[in-house]
Amino acid sequence: MLKKLFVCIILLGTLQVYSYGQQTRTEIQQEQKSLQKELDELNETLSQVRKTRKLSLRELNLLEKKIKARQSLIESINEEMEDLNRKIKKYNAEVESKKKQLDTLTSNYAQSLVFAYKNRGKYNYINFLFSSNSFNEAIRRVAYLKSYRAYRETQADNIKKAQAVLRANIAKLEDTKSEKRIAAGQQNNQLAALQSDRNEKDSAIVDLKSREGEIGKEIAANAAKRRKLQEVLRQVIRREIQEAERKERERQARIAKAREEEARRARIAEQQRVLKERQEQLARQKAAAAAQKDNAGNDVVTTHPSEQGAGTDKETAAATDAPKKLREEQKDDVDAQRIGRSYNVLESTEKTLTQSLDFEKNRGELPWPVTGGFVSGAYGVHSIPGTSLKEENDGIELTATGGNTTVKSVASGTVSVVISDETYAVIVRHGKYFTTYSNLKDVAVQKGDEVKAGTILGHMSTGLSGVASVFFMVTDSQGNPLNPMTWIKGR
């Protein structure tokens, strides 16, 4: 019974391992499909770019992106092949192990049969049964002989089944390996395509070198646009700070006025309390004088102390209760102290403070401002291969793929300004942070609109490039550019 259980456990374990292998292969194949889709989109975008020969710099960026994607695809195929080889080796080892166990059991079983045959005249089943001391013992011996035979037969049958299952699994893996041989042929094609991409990249570099002066002018023109955008952004930030300071001064003035009103009411309440005490004291004195009169027949009309103080209770209650408006105005100060942040006027309200905190909390996890797409212009300073030129970006350029040109806000905030020049730009404030989306052909928001993560701001412009792209920036409250790649999700 125990050995039957052991065989079943081995079979279940084998099936689980095979199932895990299938899941791993599925994930790898899904990754390959995704990479192939990316390559197809890049090829389509590259085809559009090549319609305008002036844009070799953009073409170079696309080729570099293609090379990276193709290398990832080749690595994925290699990983799948290695995984299959490991699985096949393991299953072969298990088959050999089970085969040896089966041979051993079969040999032992054959020896017992030979032994029984040779000794059938001396000690056969009949003698074995009749040598029992009682009828019950004979019954037990019969049951033993049956169970023994059934056990040996079941044991051999289970091992044969286990071997059959393992051989079936190996056959499946061998079939898959055969499929991967085809994939290996495709891999060779990818390697050839990779070399072709590298050759194209080299040609683009030669082209850039021959047009270094023209490319330099293009970089200078783009830099001028960036500086203009930065100046507008700084003006927007200054205006936002001035507006926040004005509102803060008004808020502080309201708080001061409320405090003065509270103090005035407190003084009135104190004066009323003293007056009421004096009136009550005078009333008590009059009551005492009236009590001393005997039966002179003179009636003394007195005023009850509670009536003398009537009309002042409401004013006293209003004076002793701190104005609700003051408490609400002071709530923001309490929150800021609780968080322990350095004071920033752009976070002076609960709303703007919450926006800043949400923006910071999601650093590295903010959604991309585009669906699909890729980084065609990285953040920072970059040398142009084959030339002495350098390009500096205070944001990142994102190029659309798959025809989706929608641009969306990456976080909750308020639209600070919509800029209209050759194209549109939208600047969104997130507390003390700002995001800028430029090179839009249209806009779906206006100044003052409240937006959330995923709110559509507009659509990318194609312009002279022939492909849709957007320039995305992240800026702090001093106007310093921050690397957007450290804020949005990785891909």
PDB file of C-alpha atoms in Angstrom, residues 155-408:
ATOM      1  CA  GLN A 155       3.271  -2.786  -8.252  1.00  0.00           C
ATOM      2  CA  ALA A 156       4.563  -3.710 -11.685  1.00  0.00           C
ATOM      3  CA  ASP A 157       1.504  -2.216 -13.358  1.00  0.00           C
ATOM      4  CA  ASN A 158       1.830   1.113 -11.459  1.00  0.00           C
ATOM      5  CA  ILE A 159       5.472   1.442 -12.352  1.00  0.00           C
ATOM      6  CA  LYS A 160       4.699   0.739 -15.999  1.00  0.00           C
ATOM      7  CA  LYS A 161       2.002   3.434 -15.888  1.00  0.00           C
ATOM      8  CA  ALA A 162       4.396   5.894 -14.275  1.00  0.00           C
ATOM      9  CA  GLN A 163       6.947   5.134 -16.975  1.00  0.00           C
ATOM     10  CA  ALA A 164       4.289   5.635 -19.644  1.00  0.00           C
ATOM     11  CA  VAL A 165       3.339   9.039 -18.192  1.00  0.00           C
ATOM     12  CA  LEU A 166       6.936  10.133 -18.036  1.00  0.00           C
ATOM     13  CA  ARG A 167       7.587   8.942 -21.576  1.00  0.00           C
ATOM     14  CA  ALA A 168       4.490  10.865 -22.724  1.00  0.00           C
ATOM     15  CA  ASN A 169       5.798  13.987 -21.041  1.00  0.00           C
ATOM     16  CA  ILE A 170       9.185  13.528 -22.650  1.00  0.00           C
ATOM     17  CA  ALA A 171       7.470  13.107 -26.001  1.00  0.00           C
ATOM     18  CA  LYS A 172       5.643  16.390 -25.483  1.00  0.00           C
ATOM     19  CA  LEU A 173       8.846  18.132 -24.553  1.00  0.00           C
ATOM     20  CA  GLU A 174      10.609  16.629 -27.534  1.00  0.00           C
ATOM     21  CA  ASP A 175       7.843  17.956 -29.752  1.00  0.00           C
ATOM     22  CA  THR A 176       8.239  21.365 -28.136  1.00  0.00           C
ATOM     23  CA  LYS A 177      11.953  21.187 -28.616  1.00  0.00           C
ATOM     24  CA  SER A 178      11.321  20.465 -32.266  1.00  0.00           C
ATOM     25  CA  GLU A 179       9.186  23.591 -32.398  1.00  0.00           C
ATOM     26  CA  LYS A 180      12.023  25.502 -30.761  1.00  0.00           C
ATOM     27  CA  ARG A 181      14.351  24.287 -33.476  1.00  0.00           C
ATOM     28  CA  ILE A 182      12.092  26.204 -35.804  1.00  0.00           C
ATOM     29  CA  ALA A 183      12.264  29.100 -33.381  1.00  0.00           C
ATOM     30  CA  ALA A 184      16.034  28.808 -33.462  1.00  0.00           C
ATOM     31  CA  GLY A 185      15.794  29.328 -37.201  1.00  0.00           C
ATOM     32  CA  GLN A 186      13.712  32.402 -36.526  1.00  0.00           C
ATOM     33  CA  GLN A 187      16.333  33.436 -34.014  1.00  0.00           C
ATOM     34  CA  ASN A 188      18.940  33.293 -36.753  1.00  0.00           C
ATOM     35  CA  ASN A 189      16.694  35.533 -38.810  1.00  0.00           C
ATOM     36  CA  GLN A 190      16.482  37.936 -35.868  1.00  0.00           C
ATOM     37  CA  LEU A 191      20.262  37.940 -35.574  1.00  0.00           C
ATOM     38  CA  ALA A 192      20.532  38.767 -39.265  1.00  0.00           C
ATOM     39  CA  ALA A 193      17.937  41.519 -38.825  1.00  0.00           C
ATOM     40  CA  LEU A 194      19.902  42.792 -35.826  1.00  0.00           C
ATOM     41  CA  GLN A 195      23.005  43.089 -37.935  1.00  0.00           C
ATOM     42  CA  SER A 196      20.958  44.874 -40.590  1.00  0.00           C
ATOM     43  CA  ASP A 197      19.694  47.326 -37.956  1.00  0.00           C
ATOM     44  CA  ARG A 198      23.252  47.960 -36.840  1.00  0.00           C
ATOM     45  CA  ASN A 199      24.289  48.615 -40.416  1.00  0.00           C
ATOM     46  CA  GLU A 200      21.391  51.052 -40.781  1.00  0.00           C
ATOM     47  CA  LYS A 201      22.474  52.745 -37.582  1.00  0.00           C
ATOM     48  CA  ASP A 202      26.007  53.117 -38.933  1.00  0.00           C
ATOM     49  CA  SER A 203      24.580  54.620 -42.131  1.00  0.00           C
ATOM     50  CA  ALA A 204      22.467  57.052 -40.083  1.00  0.00           C
ATOM     51  CA  ILE A 205      25.566  58.103 -38.149  1.00  0.00           C
ATOM     52  CA  VAL A 206      27.419  58.729 -41.410  1.00  0.00           C
ATOM     53  CA  ASP A 207      24.440  60.753 -42.601  1.00  0.00           C
ATOM     54  CA  LEU A 208      24.429  62.761 -39.382  1.00  0.00           C
ATOM     55  CA  LYS A 209      28.118  63.450 -39.695  1.00  0.00           C
ATOM     56  CA  SER A 210      27.688  64.721 -43.256  1.00  0.00           C
ATOM     57  CA  ARG A 211      24.877  66.992 -42.079  1.00  0.00           C
ATOM     58  CA  GLU A 212      26.412  68.088 -38.799  1.00  0.00           C
ATOM     59  CA  GLY A 213      25.820  71.769 -39.484  1.00  0.00           C
ATOM     60  CA  GLU A 214      22.168  71.238 -40.344  1.00  0.00           C
ATOM     61  CA  ILE A 215      21.627  68.978 -37.351  1.00  0.00           C
ATOM     62  CA  GLY A 216      23.327  71.611 -35.166  1.00  0.00           C
ATOM     63  CA  LYS A 217      20.802  74.191 -36.314  1.00  0.00           C
ATOM     64  CA  GLU A 218      17.974  71.766 -35.614  1.00  0.00           C
ATOM     65  CA  ILE A 219      19.279  71.169 -32.091  1.00  0.00           C
ATOM     66  CA  ALA A 220      19.672  74.917 -31.551  1.00  0.00           C
ATOM     67  CA  ALA A 221      16.099  75.549 -32.750  1.00  0.00           C
ATOM     68  CA  ASN A 222      14.766  72.881 -30.405  1.00  0.00           C
ATOM     69  CA  ALA A 223      16.825  74.342 -27.558  1.00  0.00           C
ATOM     70  CA  ALA A 224      15.352  77.788 -28.262  1.00  0.00           C
ATOM     71  CA  LYS A 225      11.840  76.314 -28.063  1.00  0.00           C
ATOM     72  CA  ARG A 226      12.726  74.609 -24.775  1.00  0.00           C
ATOM     73  CA  ARG A 227      14.096  77.854 -23.321  1.00  0.00           C
ATOM     74  CA  LYS A 228      10.961  79.699 -24.355  1.00  0.00           C
ATOM     75  CA  LEU A 229       8.830  77.014 -22.750  1.00  0.00           C
ATOM     76  CA  GLN A 230      10.954  77.124 -19.603  1.00  0.00           C
ATOM     77  CA  GLU A 231      10.525  80.897 -19.380  1.00  0.00           C
ATOM     78  CA  VAL A 232       6.768  80.552 -19.673  1.00  0.00           C
ATOM     79  CA  LEU A 233       6.867  77.825 -17.024  1.00  0.00           C
ATOM     80  CA  ARG A 234       8.866  80.042 -14.655  1.00  0.00           C
ATOM     81  CA  GLN A 235       6.358  82.853 -15.179  1.00  0.00           C
ATOM     82  CA  VAL A 236       3.534  80.439 -14.425  1.00  0.00           C
ATOM     83  CA  ILE A 237       5.261  79.289 -11.244  1.00  0.00           C
ATOM     84  CA  ARG A 238       5.883  82.899 -10.144  1.00  0.00           C
ATOM     85  CA  ARG A 239       2.246  83.734 -10.791  1.00  0.00           C
ATOM     86  CA  GLU A 240       1.067  80.664  -8.892  1.00  0.00           C
ATOM     87  CA  ILE A 241       3.314  81.568  -5.966  1.00  0.00           C
ATOM     88  CA  GLN A 242       2.075  85.176  -5.964  1.00  0.00           C
ATOM     89  CA  GLU A 243      -1.523  84.017  -6.103  1.00  0.00           C
ATOM     90  CA  ALA A 244      -0.917  81.504  -3.310  1.00  0.00           C
ATOM     91  CA  GLU A 245       0.777  84.211  -1.222  1.00  0.00           C
ATOM     92  CA  ARG A 246      -2.153  86.582  -1.811  1.00  0.00           C
ATOM     93  CA  LYS A 247      -4.653  83.941  -0.743  1.00  0.00           C
ATOM     94  CA  GLU A 248      -2.481  83.090   2.249  1.00  0.00           C
ATOM     95  CA  ARG A 249      -2.361  86.763   3.292  1.00  0.00           C
ATOM     96  CA  GLU A 250      -6.132  86.941   2.985  1.00  0.00           C
ATOM     97  CA  ARG A 251      -6.473  83.770   5.006  1.00  0.00           C
ATOM     98  CA  GLN A 252      -4.166  85.086   7.711  1.00  0.00           C
ATOM     99  CA  ALA A 253      -6.087  88.387   7.712  1.00  0.00           C
ATOM    100  CA  ARG A 254      -9.335  86.465   8.197  1.00  0.00           C
ATOM    101  CA  ILE A 255      -7.741  84.524  11.035  1.00  0.00           C
ATOM    102  CA  ALA A 256      -6.480  87.733  12.660  1.00  0.00           C
ATOM    103  CA  LYS A 257      -9.862  89.384  12.253  1.00  0.00           C
ATOM    104  CA  ALA A 258     -11.580  86.332  13.713  1.00  0.00           C
ATOM    105  CA  ARG A 259      -9.198  86.402  16.666  1.00  0.00           C
ATOM    106  CA  GLU A 260      -9.901  90.112  17.226  1.00  0.00           C
ATOM    107  CA  GLU A 261     -13.606  89.391  17.072  1.00  0.00           C
ATOM    108  CA  GLU A 262     -13.133  86.582  19.579  1.00  0.00           C
ATOM    109  CA  ALA A 263     -11.227  88.904  21.925  1.00  0.00           C
ATOM    110  CA  ARG A 264     -13.906  91.618  21.578  1.00  0.00           C
ATOM    111  CA  ARG A 265     -16.649  89.157  22.373  1.00  0.00           C
ATOM    112  CA  ALA A 266     -14.658  87.891  25.335  1.00  0.00           C
ATOM    113  CA  ARG A 267     -14.380  91.461  26.696  1.00  0.00           C
ATOM    114  CA  ILE A 268     -18.111  92.011  26.221  1.00  0.00           C
ATOM    115  CA  ALA A 269     -18.856  88.726  27.915  1.00  0.00           C
ATOM    116  CA  GLU A 270     -16.688  89.706  30.885  1.00  0.00           C
ATOM    117  CA  GLN A 271     -18.395  93.112  31.177  1.00  0.00           C
ATOM    118  CA  GLN A 272     -21.799  91.477  31.025  1.00  0.00           C
ATOM    119  CA  ARG A 273     -20.797  88.945  33.656  1.00  0.00           C
ATOM    120  CA  VAL A 274     -19.675  91.717  36.066  1.00  0.00           C
ATOM    121  CA  LEU A 275     -22.840  93.728  35.391  1.00  0.00           C
ATOM    122  CA  LYS A 276     -24.985  90.695  36.012  1.00  0.00           C
ATOM    123  CA  GLU A 277     -23.241  90.005  39.329  1.00  0.00           C
ATOM    124  CA  ARG A 278     -23.828  93.601  40.442  1.00  0.00           C
ATOM    125  CA  GLN A 279     -27.493  93.448  39.463  1.00  0.00           C
ATOM    126  CA  GLU A 280     -27.921  90.180  41.333  1.00  0.00           C
ATOM    127  CA  GLN A 281     -26.220  91.669  44.395  1.00  0.00           C
ATOM    128  CA  LEU A 282     -28.497  94.758  44.278  1.00  0.00           C
ATOM    129  CA  ALA A 283     -31.545  92.541  43.928  1.00  0.00           C
ATOM    130  CA  ARG A 284     -30.519  90.528  46.965  1.00  0.00           C
ATOM    131  CA  GLN A 285     -30.067  93.749  48.989  1.00  0.00           C
ATOM    132  CA  LYS A 286     -33.524  95.011  48.009  1.00  0.00           C
ATOM    133  CA  ALA A 287     -35.065  91.662  48.896  1.00  0.00           C
ATOM    134  CA  ALA A 288     -33.408  91.754  52.310  1.00  0.00           C
ATOM    135  CA  ALA A 289     -34.698  95.308  52.981  1.00  0.00           C
ATOM    136  CA  ALA A 290     -38.227  94.303  52.017  1.00  0.00           C
ATOM    137  CA  ALA A 291     -38.121  91.337  54.365  1.00  0.00           C
ATOM    138  CA  GLN A 292     -37.349  93.666  57.321  1.00  0.00           C
ATOM    139  CA  LYS A 293     -40.599  95.594  56.879  1.00  0.00           C
ATOM    140  CA  ASP A 294     -43.388  94.320  59.102  1.00  0.00           C
ATOM    141  CA  ASN A 295     -47.068  94.618  58.550  1.00  0.00           C
ATOM    142  CA  ALA A 296     -46.918  98.196  57.315  1.00  0.00           C
ATOM    143  CA  GLY A 297     -49.003  97.124  54.411  1.00  0.00           C
ATOM    144  CA  ASN A 298     -46.505  98.374  51.852  1.00  0.00           C
ATOM    145  CA  ASP A 299     -45.868  95.963  48.962  1.00  0.00           C
ATOM    146  CA  VAL A 300     -42.386  95.852  47.586  1.00  0.00           C
ATOM    147  CA  VAL A 301     -42.046  94.968  43.929  1.00  0.00           C
ATOM    148  CA  THR A 302     -38.793  93.236  43.173  1.00  0.00           C
ATOM    149  CA  THR A 303     -37.270  91.983  40.016  1.00  0.00           C
ATOM    150  CA  HIS A 304     -36.108  88.374  39.904  1.00  0.00           C
ATOM    151  CA  PRO A 305     -32.351  88.101  39.299  1.00  0.00           C
ATOM    152  CA  SER A 306     -32.916  85.838  36.338  1.00  0.00           C
ATOM    153  CA  GLU A 307     -35.061  88.516  34.704  1.00  0.00           C
ATOM    154  CA  GLN A 308     -32.438  91.192  35.288  1.00  0.00           C
ATOM    155  CA  GLY A 309     -29.854  89.188  33.462  1.00  0.00           C
ATOM    156  CA  ALA A 310     -32.167  88.201  30.612  1.00  0.00           C
ATOM    157  CA  GLY A 311     -31.063  89.153  27.148  1.00  0.00           C
ATOM    158  CA  THR A 312     -27.375  88.770  27.927  1.00  0.00           C
ATOM    159  CA  ASP A 313     -27.198  84.948  27.833  1.00  0.00           C
ATOM    160  CA  LYS A 314     -27.025  84.698  24.057  1.00  0.00           C
ATOM    161  CA  GLU A 315     -24.251  87.247  23.838  1.00  0.00           C
ATOM    162  CA  THR A 316     -22.334  85.495  26.607  1.00  0.00           C
ATOM    163  CA  ALA A 317     -22.624  82.098  24.867  1.00  0.00           C
ATOM    164  CA  ALA A 318     -21.489  83.601  21.575  1.00  0.00           C
ATOM    165  CA  ALA A 319     -18.505  85.198  23.256  1.00  0.00           C
ATOM    166  CA  THR A 320     -17.353  82.083  25.093  1.00  0.00           C
ATOM    167  CA  ASP A 321     -17.578  79.846  21.994  1.00  0.00           C
ATOM    168  CA  ALA A 322     -14.556  80.166  19.625  1.00  0.00           C
ATOM    169  CA  PRO A 323     -15.675  81.044  16.119  1.00  0.00           C
ATOM    170  CA  LYS A 324     -16.115  77.967  13.949  1.00  0.00           C
ATOM    171  CA  LYS A 325     -14.661  79.827  11.004  1.00  0.00           C
ATOM    172  CA  LEU A 326     -11.406  80.388  12.912  1.00  0.00           C
ATOM    173  CA  ARG A 327     -11.058  76.698  13.674  1.00  0.00           C
ATOM    174  CA  GLU A 328     -11.550  75.819   9.996  1.00  0.00           C
ATOM    175  CA  GLU A 329      -8.994  78.394   8.890  1.00  0.00           C
ATOM    176  CA  GLN A 330      -6.428  77.015  11.351  1.00  0.00           C
ATOM    177  CA  LYS A 331      -6.912  73.377  10.255  1.00  0.00           C
ATOM    178  CA  ASP A 332      -4.408  73.685   7.408  1.00  0.00           C
ATOM    179  CA  ASP A 333      -1.711  74.908   9.812  1.00  0.00           C
ATOM    180  CA  VAL A 334      -2.331  71.933  12.100  1.00  0.00           C
ATOM    181  CA  ASP A 335      -2.064  69.476   9.208  1.00  0.00           C
ATOM    182  CA  ALA A 336       1.211  70.999   8.017  1.00  0.00           C
ATOM    183  CA  GLN A 337       2.688  70.770  11.505  1.00  0.00           C
ATOM    184  CA  ARG A 338       1.517  67.180  11.855  1.00  0.00           C
ATOM    185  CA  ILE A 339       3.270  66.114   8.682  1.00  0.00           C
ATOM    186  CA  GLY A 340       6.414  67.997   9.641  1.00  0.00           C
ATOM    187  CA  ARG A 341       7.122  69.311   6.137  1.00  0.00           C
ATOM    188  CA  SER A 342       9.086  72.432   5.301  1.00  0.00           C
ATOM    189  CA  TYR A 343       6.672  75.264   4.637  1.00  0.00           C
ATOM    190  CA  ASN A 344       5.853  75.961   1.004  1.00  0.00           C
ATOM    191  CA  VAL A 345       3.231  78.512   0.071  1.00  0.00           C
ATOM    192  CA  LEU A 346       2.121  76.267  -2.812  1.00  0.00           C
ATOM    193  CA  GLU A 347       1.030  73.742  -0.149  1.00  0.00           C
ATOM    194  CA  SER A 348      -0.736  76.243   2.109  1.00  0.00           C
ATOM    195  CA  THR A 349      -4.181  74.670   1.606  1.00  0.00           C
ATOM    196  CA  GLU A 350      -5.367  71.183   2.387  1.00  0.00           C
ATOM    197  CA  LYS A 351      -6.114  70.564  -1.291  1.00  0.00           C
ATOM    198  CA  THR A 352      -2.672  71.553  -2.622  1.00  0.00           C
ATOM    199  CA  LEU A 353      -0.902  69.735   0.222  1.00  0.00           C
ATOM    200  CA  THR A 354      -2.804  66.547  -0.614  1.00  0.00           C
ATOM    201  CA  GLN A 355      -1.858  66.886  -4.293  1.00  0.00           C
ATOM    202  CA  SER A 356       1.838  67.242  -3.395  1.00  0.00           C
ATOM    203  CA  LEU A 357       1.728  64.248  -1.069  1.00  0.00           C
ATOM    204  CA  ASP A 358      -0.040  62.067  -3.652  1.00  0.00           C
ATOM    205  CA  PHE A 359       2.463  63.096  -6.323  1.00  0.00           C
ATOM    206  CA  GLU A 360       5.407  62.203  -4.066  1.00  0.00           C
ATOM    207  CA  LYS A 361       3.816  58.986  -2.817  1.00  0.00           C
ATOM    208  CA  ASN A 362       3.479  57.689  -6.378  1.00  0.00           C
ATOM    209  CA  ARG A 363       7.013  58.554  -7.430  1.00  0.00           C
ATOM    210  CA  GLY A 364       8.210  55.857  -9.810  1.00  0.00           C
ATOM    211  CA  GLU A 365       4.629  54.593 -10.220  1.00  0.00           C
ATOM    212  CA  LEU A 366       2.947  57.478 -12.039  1.00  0.00           C
ATOM    213  CA  PRO A 367       1.250  56.386 -15.286  1.00  0.00           C
ATOM    214  CA  TRP A 368       2.748  57.332 -18.623  1.00  0.00           C
ATOM    215  CA  PRO A 369       1.189  60.408 -20.263  1.00  0.00           C
ATOM    216  CA  VAL A 370       0.741  58.325 -23.446  1.00  0.00           C
ATOM    217  CA  THR A 371      -0.691  54.896 -24.241  1.00  0.00           C
ATOM    218  CA  GLY A 372       2.049  52.792 -25.770  1.00  0.00           C
ATOM    219  CA  GLY A 373       4.827  54.894 -27.221  1.00  0.00           C
ATOM    220  CA  PHE A 374       8.495  54.981 -26.330  1.00  0.00           C
ATOM    221  CA  VAL A 375      11.162  57.459 -25.270  1.00  0.00           C
ATOM    222  CA  SER A 376      12.632  58.950 -28.426  1.00  0.00           C
ATOM    223  CA  GLY A 377      14.498  61.716 -26.604  1.00  0.00           C
ATOM    224  CA  ALA A 378      16.044  60.981 -23.200  1.00  0.00           C
ATOM    225  CA  TYR A 379      16.471  63.386 -20.290  1.00  0.00           C
ATOM    226  CA  GLY A 380      19.806  65.149 -19.778  1.00  0.00           C
ATOM    227  CA  VAL A 381      22.811  65.866 -21.972  1.00  0.00           C
ATOM    228  CA  HIS A 382      23.634  63.448 -24.805  1.00  0.00           C
ATOM    229  CA  SER A 383      26.352  63.351 -27.435  1.00  0.00           C
ATOM    230  CA  ILE A 384      25.240  62.811 -31.032  1.00  0.00           C
ATOM    231  CA  PRO A 385      27.152  59.784 -32.406  1.00  0.00           C
ATOM    232  CA  GLY A 386      29.522  60.590 -35.256  1.00  0.00           C
ATOM    233  CA  THR A 387      29.462  64.329 -34.534  1.00  0.00           C
ATOM    234  CA  SER A 388      30.799  66.814 -32.019  1.00  0.00           C
ATOM    235  CA  LEU A 389      27.252  67.898 -31.208  1.00  0.00           C
ATOM    236  CA  LYS A 390      25.447  67.552 -27.913  1.00  0.00           C
ATOM    237  CA  GLU A 391      21.753  67.671 -27.153  1.00  0.00           C
ATOM    238  CA  GLU A 392      20.284  68.686 -23.793  1.00  0.00           C
ATOM    239  CA  ASN A 393      16.741  67.852 -22.735  1.00  0.00           C
ATOM    240  CA  ASP A 394      15.060  69.100 -19.564  1.00  0.00           C
ATOM    241  CA  GLY A 395      12.343  66.517 -20.141  1.00  0.00           C
ATOM    242  CA  ILE A 396      11.701  63.489 -22.324  1.00  0.00           C
ATOM    243  CA  GLU A 397      10.258  63.174 -25.812  1.00  0.00           C
ATOM    244  CA  LEU A 398       7.691  60.408 -26.211  1.00  0.00           C
ATOM    245  CA  THR A 399       6.850  59.159 -29.693  1.00  0.00           C
ATOM    246  CA  ALA A 400       3.501  57.488 -30.365  1.00  0.00           C
ATOM    247  CA  THR A 401       3.142  53.941 -31.648  1.00  0.00           C
ATOM    248  CA  GLY A 402       0.087  52.104 -32.879  1.00  0.00           C
ATOM    249  CA  GLY A 403      -1.621  55.330 -33.954  1.00  0.00           C
ATOM    250  CA  ASN A 404      -2.654  56.348 -30.414  1.00  0.00           C
ATOM    251  CA  THR A 405      -1.780  60.047 -29.975  1.00  0.00           C
ATOM    252  CA  THR A 406      -3.800  60.749 -26.814  1.00  0.00           C
ATOM    253  CA  VAL A 407      -1.971  62.653 -24.060  1.00  0.00           C
ATOM    254  CA  LYS A 408      -3.179  62.277 -20.459  1.00  0.00           C
TER     255      LYS A 408
END
